[in-house]
XYZ file of N, CA and C in Angstrom:
441
model
N -8.356 19.233 -5.327
C -8.030 17.569 -6.654
C -7.303 16.768 -5.222
N -6.909 15.892 -5.026
C -6.786 14.637 -4.135
C -5.252 14.675 -4.686
N -3.847 14.894 -4.071
C -2.865 14.157 -4.825
C -1.923 13.214 -3.658
N -2.531 13.119 -2.913
C -2.020 11.652 -2.416
C -3.355 10.634 -1.035
N -2.962 9.526 -1.887
C -4.576 9.186 -0.695
C -4.232 7.721 -0.466
N -4.229 7.751 1.129
C -3.978 6.088 1.792
C -5.152 5.905 2.203
N -5.450 4.706 1.437
C -7.002 3.960 2.389
C -6.165 3.030 2.694
N -6.893 3.104 4.624
C -6.806 1.145 4.974
C -5.548 1.350 4.681
N -4.382 0.616 5.182
C -2.909 0.721 4.937
C -2.193 0.108 6.387
N -1.904 -1.414 5.862
C -0.849 -1.853 7.087
C 0.224 -1.817 6.014
N 1.334 -1.517 7.415
C 2.108 -1.750 7.075
C 3.050 -2.795 8.418
N 3.823 -2.693 8.753
C 5.480 -2.969 9.949
C 6.476 -3.742 9.165
N 7.213 -4.156 10.093
C 8.522 -5.127 10.140
C 8.699 -6.119 10.722
N 8.798 -7.005 9.903
C 8.508 -8.698 10.181
C 7.929 -9.311 10.095
N 6.904 -9.261 11.583
C 6.002 -9.975 11.921
C 5.211 -8.571 12.857
N 5.908 -8.194 13.104
C 5.506 -6.606 13.759
C 4.519 -6.133 12.696
N 3.440 -5.031 12.926
C 2.789 -4.704 12.427
C 2.256 -3.179 13.557
N 2.832 -2.413 12.561
C 3.007 -0.571 12.806
C 1.958 0.524 12.304
N 1.563 0.121 11.393
C 0.968 0.571 11.178
C -0.946 0.147 11.399
N -1.734 0.278 11.226
C -2.612 0.036 11.333
C -3.852 0.109 10.701
N -4.994 -0.377 9.633
C -5.663 0.792 8.853
C -5.542 2.503 8.323
N -4.173 3.132 8.128
C -5.056 4.543 8.054
C -4.993 4.922 7.022
N -5.837 6.118 6.982
C -6.324 6.881 6.014
C -6.298 8.510 5.315
N -5.828 8.779 4.536
C -5.580 9.585 4.968
C -5.825 10.281 3.648
N -6.509 11.348 2.627
C -6.164 12.002 2.012
C -5.233 13.475 2.089
N -4.433 13.693 0.915
C -3.821 14.932 0.830
C -3.607 15.654 -0.504
N -4.889 16.829 -0.228
C -4.922 18.448 -1.442
C -3.743 18.531 -2.065
N -3.609 18.966 -2.807
C -3.105 19.189 -3.970
C -2.279 20.920 -3.049
N -1.333 21.860 -2.763
C -1.172 22.640 -1.982
C -1.132 22.341 -0.632
N -1.917 21.844 -0.572
C -2.273 20.719 1.709
C -1.001 21.075 1.996
N -1.125 21.551 2.816
C -0.071 21.179 3.977
C -0.764 20.327 5.233
N 0.184 19.102 5.416
C -0.785 17.878 6.193
C 0.689 17.428 7.444
N 0.339 17.408 9.108
C 1.444 16.979 10.026
C 0.763 16.071 10.645
N 2.229 15.185 10.202
C 1.576 13.448 11.140
C 2.148 14.363 12.539
N 0.731 14.022 13.317
C 0.869 13.770 14.907
C 0.591 13.403 15.758
N 1.451 12.287 16.579
C 2.030 11.301 17.209
C 2.161 10.692 18.504
N 2.628 9.851 19.595
C 3.523 9.941 20.996
C 5.082 8.960 19.859
N 5.430 8.570 20.703
C 6.376 7.832 19.693
C 6.048 6.841 20.065
N 5.818 5.748 18.406
C 6.416 4.658 18.442
C 4.414 3.867 18.054
N 3.533 5.176 18.055
C 2.925 6.099 17.259
C 2.980 4.866 15.207
N 4.097 5.049 15.025
C 3.861 5.019 14.389
C 3.728 6.000 12.329
N 4.155 7.611 12.978
C 4.285 8.446 11.796
C 5.324 7.985 10.842
N 6.770 7.904 11.013
C 8.072 7.599 11.585
C 7.538 5.632 9.728
N 6.980 5.205 9.956
C 6.388 4.332 9.619
C 5.401 4.416 8.094
N 4.225 5.230 8.562
C 3.968 5.074 7.641
C 4.333 6.764 6.495
N 5.465 6.885 6.805
C 5.690 7.944 5.755
C 7.559 6.713 5.618
N 7.571 5.949 5.472
C 8.738 4.645 5.332
C 7.214 4.118 4.199
N 6.899 3.626 4.320
C 5.634 2.928 3.563
C 4.911 3.759 2.597
N 4.708 5.066 2.449
C 4.741 6.016 0.959
C 5.593 5.883 0.318
N 6.965 6.635 0.791
C 8.287 6.505 0.645
C 8.168 5.088 -0.207
N 8.025 3.380 -0.020
C 8.711 2.503 -1.125
C 9.616 2.116 0.003
N 9.563 2.736 1.072
C 10.973 1.908 1.958
C 10.340 0.566 2.464
N 8.969 0.452 3.132
C 8.511 -0.394 3.896
C 7.536 -1.416 3.705
N 6.917 -1.831 3.229
C 6.107 -2.499 2.172
C 4.728 -2.605 2.448
N 3.969 -2.511 1.565
C 2.481 -1.033 2.114
C 1.578 -3.325 2.373
N 1.482 -3.920 3.282
C 1.350 -5.206 3.096
C -0.897 -5.305 2.875
N -1.218 -4.249 3.259
C -2.131 -4.001 3.017
C -3.629 -2.880 2.784
N -4.871 -3.193 2.254
C -4.149 -0.482 1.585
C -4.477 -0.543 -0.038
N -4.363 0.388 0.004
C -3.673 1.402 -1.234
C -2.406 2.308 -0.923
N -2.169 3.150 -1.745
C -1.486 3.923 -1.859
C -1.434 4.691 -3.023
N -2.016 5.879 -3.177
C -2.197 6.492 -4.586
C -1.308 8.033 -4.505
N -0.906 8.601 -5.712
C -0.071 9.527 -5.909
C -0.167 10.286 -7.199
N -0.846 10.558 -7.631
C -1.188 12.176 -8.557
C -2.052 10.319 -9.757
N -2.514 9.849 -9.264
C -3.823 9.078 -9.239
C -3.014 8.285 -9.942
N -1.805 7.847 -9.543
C -1.375 5.995 -10.231
C -0.912 5.400 -8.546
N -1.090 4.029 -8.294
C -0.277 3.493 -7.668
C 0.514 2.626 -7.367
N 0.808 2.961 -5.865
C 2.232 2.809 -5.300
C 2.237 2.016 -4.341
N 1.999 1.302 -4.093
C 2.296 0.294 -2.764
C 2.873 -0.930 -4.128
N 3.300 -1.282 -4.792
C 5.009 -1.867 -5.451
C 5.768 -1.398 -6.361
N 5.183 -0.127 -6.269
C 6.482 0.424 -6.995
C 7.334 0.687 -5.769
N 8.125 0.243 -6.850
C 9.831 1.091 -5.373
C 10.173 2.097 -5.386
N 11.033 1.612 -4.579
C 11.488 3.789 -3.635
C 11.673 4.613 -4.929
N 12.814 4.244 -5.415
C 14.021 5.137 -6.504
C 12.694 5.118 -7.295
N 11.119 4.562 -7.854
C 10.499 4.907 -8.807
C 9.535 5.901 -8.275
N 9.575 5.952 -7.061
C 8.529 6.825 -6.392
C 9.599 8.221 -6.653
N 10.350 7.977 -6.332
C 11.369 9.376 -6.563
C 11.071 10.527 -7.284
N 11.025 9.308 -8.486
C 10.872 9.600 -10.272
C 9.927 9.970 -10.763
N 9.097 9.763 -9.598
C 7.590 10.544 -9.561
C 7.834 11.492 -9.349
N 8.301 11.929 -8.379
C 7.615 13.564 -7.417
C 7.984 13.215 -5.649
N 8.000 11.806 -5.991
C 6.881 11.636 -4.156
C 8.329 11.301 -3.630
N 8.932 12.138 -2.603
C 10.273 11.634 -1.401
C 9.962 12.544 -0.401
N 10.812 11.833 0.611
C 10.974 12.315 2.135
C 11.927 12.423 2.984
N 12.300 13.646 3.280
C 13.749 14.519 4.050
C 13.269 14.118 6.008
N 13.631 13.183 5.595
C 14.682 12.530 6.969
C 15.020 12.983 7.459
N 14.796 13.678 9.386
C 14.942 14.120 10.467
C 16.608 14.459 10.500
N 17.490 13.078 9.898
C 18.860 13.573 9.911
C 19.733 14.782 8.800
N 18.175 15.690 8.036
C 19.019 15.929 7.133
C 19.909 14.396 5.601
N 21.293 14.119 6.387
C 21.708 13.884 4.873
C 22.158 14.716 3.702
N 22.273 15.929 4.203
C 23.238 16.785 3.398
C 24.796 16.333 3.187
N 25.416 17.210 1.983
C 26.146 16.601 1.528
C 27.549 17.633 1.834
N 28.495 17.290 2.818
C 28.300 18.036 4.341
C 29.814 18.756 3.126
N 30.719 17.717 2.942
C 31.196 19.200 1.873
C 31.639 19.723 0.143
N 29.663 19.926 -0.030
C 29.294 20.291 -0.883
C 28.614 21.568 -0.941
N 29.413 22.781 -1.966
C 27.959 23.602 -1.640
C 27.133 23.885 -1.892
N 25.808 24.775 -1.407
C 24.177 24.784 -1.228
C 23.788 24.169 -2.857
N 24.984 25.241 -3.819
C 24.243 25.486 -5.207
C 24.296 23.203 -5.157
N 25.576 22.762 -5.631
C 25.571 21.881 -5.720
C 25.013 20.697 -4.956
N 24.089 20.892 -3.392
C 23.899 19.866 -2.462
C 22.068 19.963 -3.564
N 21.897 20.967 -4.295
C 20.635 21.346 -4.163
C 20.358 20.452 -5.748
N 21.821 20.883 -6.334
C 21.348 20.294 -8.348
C 21.363 18.226 -7.335
N 22.330 18.082 -6.667
C 21.850 16.577 -6.110
C 20.118 15.897 -6.141
N 19.709 17.053 -5.854
C 18.486 17.187 -5.675
C 17.575 16.194 -6.888
N 18.404 17.332 -8.037
C 17.828 17.360 -9.132
C 18.312 16.101 -10.150
N 19.724 14.920 -9.648
C 19.649 13.781 -10.023
C 19.323 12.864 -10.760
N 18.072 12.467 -10.797
C 16.838 11.483 -11.265
C 16.170 11.478 -12.520
N 16.855 13.119 -12.426
C 16.364 14.167 -13.993
C 17.473 14.743 -14.302
N 18.814 13.870 -13.818
C 19.833 14.698 -15.390
C 20.306 16.272 -15.094
N 19.480 16.995 -14.151
C 20.070 18.426 -14.320
C 19.088 19.039 -13.320
N 20.139 19.896 -12.529
C 18.993 21.017 -12.351
C 18.495 21.519 -13.406
N 16.978 22.308 -13.046
C 15.981 23.147 -13.707
C 16.263 24.780 -12.771
N 16.668 25.798 -13.606
C 17.098 26.667 -12.737
C 15.612 27.567 -12.202
N 14.071 26.831 -13.159
C 13.194 27.947 -12.221
C 13.322 27.112 -10.822
N 13.701 26.028 -10.908
C 13.190 24.804 -9.599
C 14.697 25.118 -8.432
N 15.687 26.512 -9.243
C 16.389 26.409 -7.497
C 15.937 27.457 -7.751
N 14.743 28.367 -8.428
C 14.455 29.502 -7.669
C 13.360 29.210 -7.139
N 13.209 28.915 -7.204
C 12.085 28.152 -6.379
C 12.802 27.670 -4.917
N 13.197 27.368 -4.213
C 14.141 26.742 -3.171
C 14.457 27.698 -2.910
N 15.735 29.151 -3.236
C 15.829 30.074 -3.425
C 14.872 31.259 -2.532
N 13.413 30.967 -3.087
C 12.850 32.252 -3.202
C 11.519 31.528 -1.267
N 12.088 29.929 -1.059
C 10.835 29.159 -0.417
C 12.050 29.883 0.603
N 13.737 29.445 0.465
C 14.163 29.441 2.022
C 15.649 30.930 1.354
N 15.442 31.802 1.373
C 16.205 33.122 0.896
C 17.689 33.189 1.395
N 17.452 32.428 2.657
C 18.368 32.116 3.514
C 19.657 31.567 2.425
N 19.378 30.086 1.978
C 19.618 29.299 0.978
C 20.515 29.957 -0.015
N 20.344 31.696 -0.787
C 20.266 31.601 -1.710
C 22.405 33.035 -1.817
N 20.920 32.832 -0.045
C 22.577 34.086 0.860
C 24.263 32.555 0.768
N 23.719 31.840 0.674
C 24.708 30.813 1.039
C 24.668 30.185 0.493
N 24.069 30.420 -1.074
C 24.941 29.647 -2.280
C 26.691 28.831 -1.912
N 27.369 29.407 -1.947
C 28.334 29.138 -2.361
C 28.995 28.417 -1.134
N 28.586 28.210 -0.218
C 28.788 27.901 1.518
C 28.898 26.414 1.215
N 30.407 25.959 1.564
C 30.427 24.676 1.882
C 28.899 23.997 2.869
N 27.735 22.990 2.792
C 27.254 22.173 3.652
C 27.126 22.733 4.455
N 28.701 21.744 5.388
C 29.101 21.211 6.694
C 28.765 22.661 6.949
N 28.426 24.362 7.160
C 29.468 24.950 7.326
C 28.137 25.829 7.950
N 26.976 25.443 7.506
C 25.326 26.114 8.560
C 25.594 25.544 9.799
N 23.912 26.056 9.455
C 23.677 25.802 11.265
C 21.952 24.624 11.019
N 22.286 24.264 12.163
C 20.897 23.166 11.760
C 19.926 23.202 11.386
N 19.601 24.711 11.606
C 18.211 25.385 10.426
C 18.214 25.240 9.190
N 19.429 26.251 9.200
C 20.106 25.744 7.334
C 20.587 24.789 6.708
N 20.831 23.767 7.512
C 21.002 21.978 6.786
C 18.863 22.060 6.594
N 19.014 22.259 7.296
C 17.456 21.549 7.452
C 16.702 22.076 5.289
N 16.812 23.276 5.719
C 16.230 23.954 4.771
C 16.792 24.148 3.038
N 18.011 22.948 3.368
C 19.139 22.643 2.076
C 18.065 20.959 2.533
N 18.564 20.737 3.318
C 17.836 19.080 2.929
C 16.663 18.758 2.715
N 14.781 19.863 2.762
C 13.959 20.238 2.352
C 14.097 20.541 0.989
N 15.567 21.522 0.274
C 15.107 21.967 -1.038
C 15.944 21.342 -2.069
N 16.656 20.179 -1.053
C 16.677 19.138 -2.148
C 16.031 17.899 -2.967
């Protein structure tokens, strides 16, 4: 089953077209990588999927619903988010508190979700009460993805 589909998507910044006619499909459970040189449009594509950059033409569908005119906060509520390079964790919150912040749009963290993150990243379970800012760079990236 296709979970995410881009069809002939064009996007960019002001008068600059950064992504021209990209199409791709990601099935449920698949892992996909966007590979390309600097300036190839990888980040712009992800920002377009997330609603942070306007899709000028084409379509973006997630779980069977069109996202092309959906604001970023509503895309996150639908379960689609992006982890940028800078990590953006809350340095003065514990690992567990950071993970709870990731569930903010739902009102509270589901214990099953926390367990899933801890099973994917066992190191985070070991560091659950540690402040995010004291984690190594790799551990912070795990925390950002888990959040």
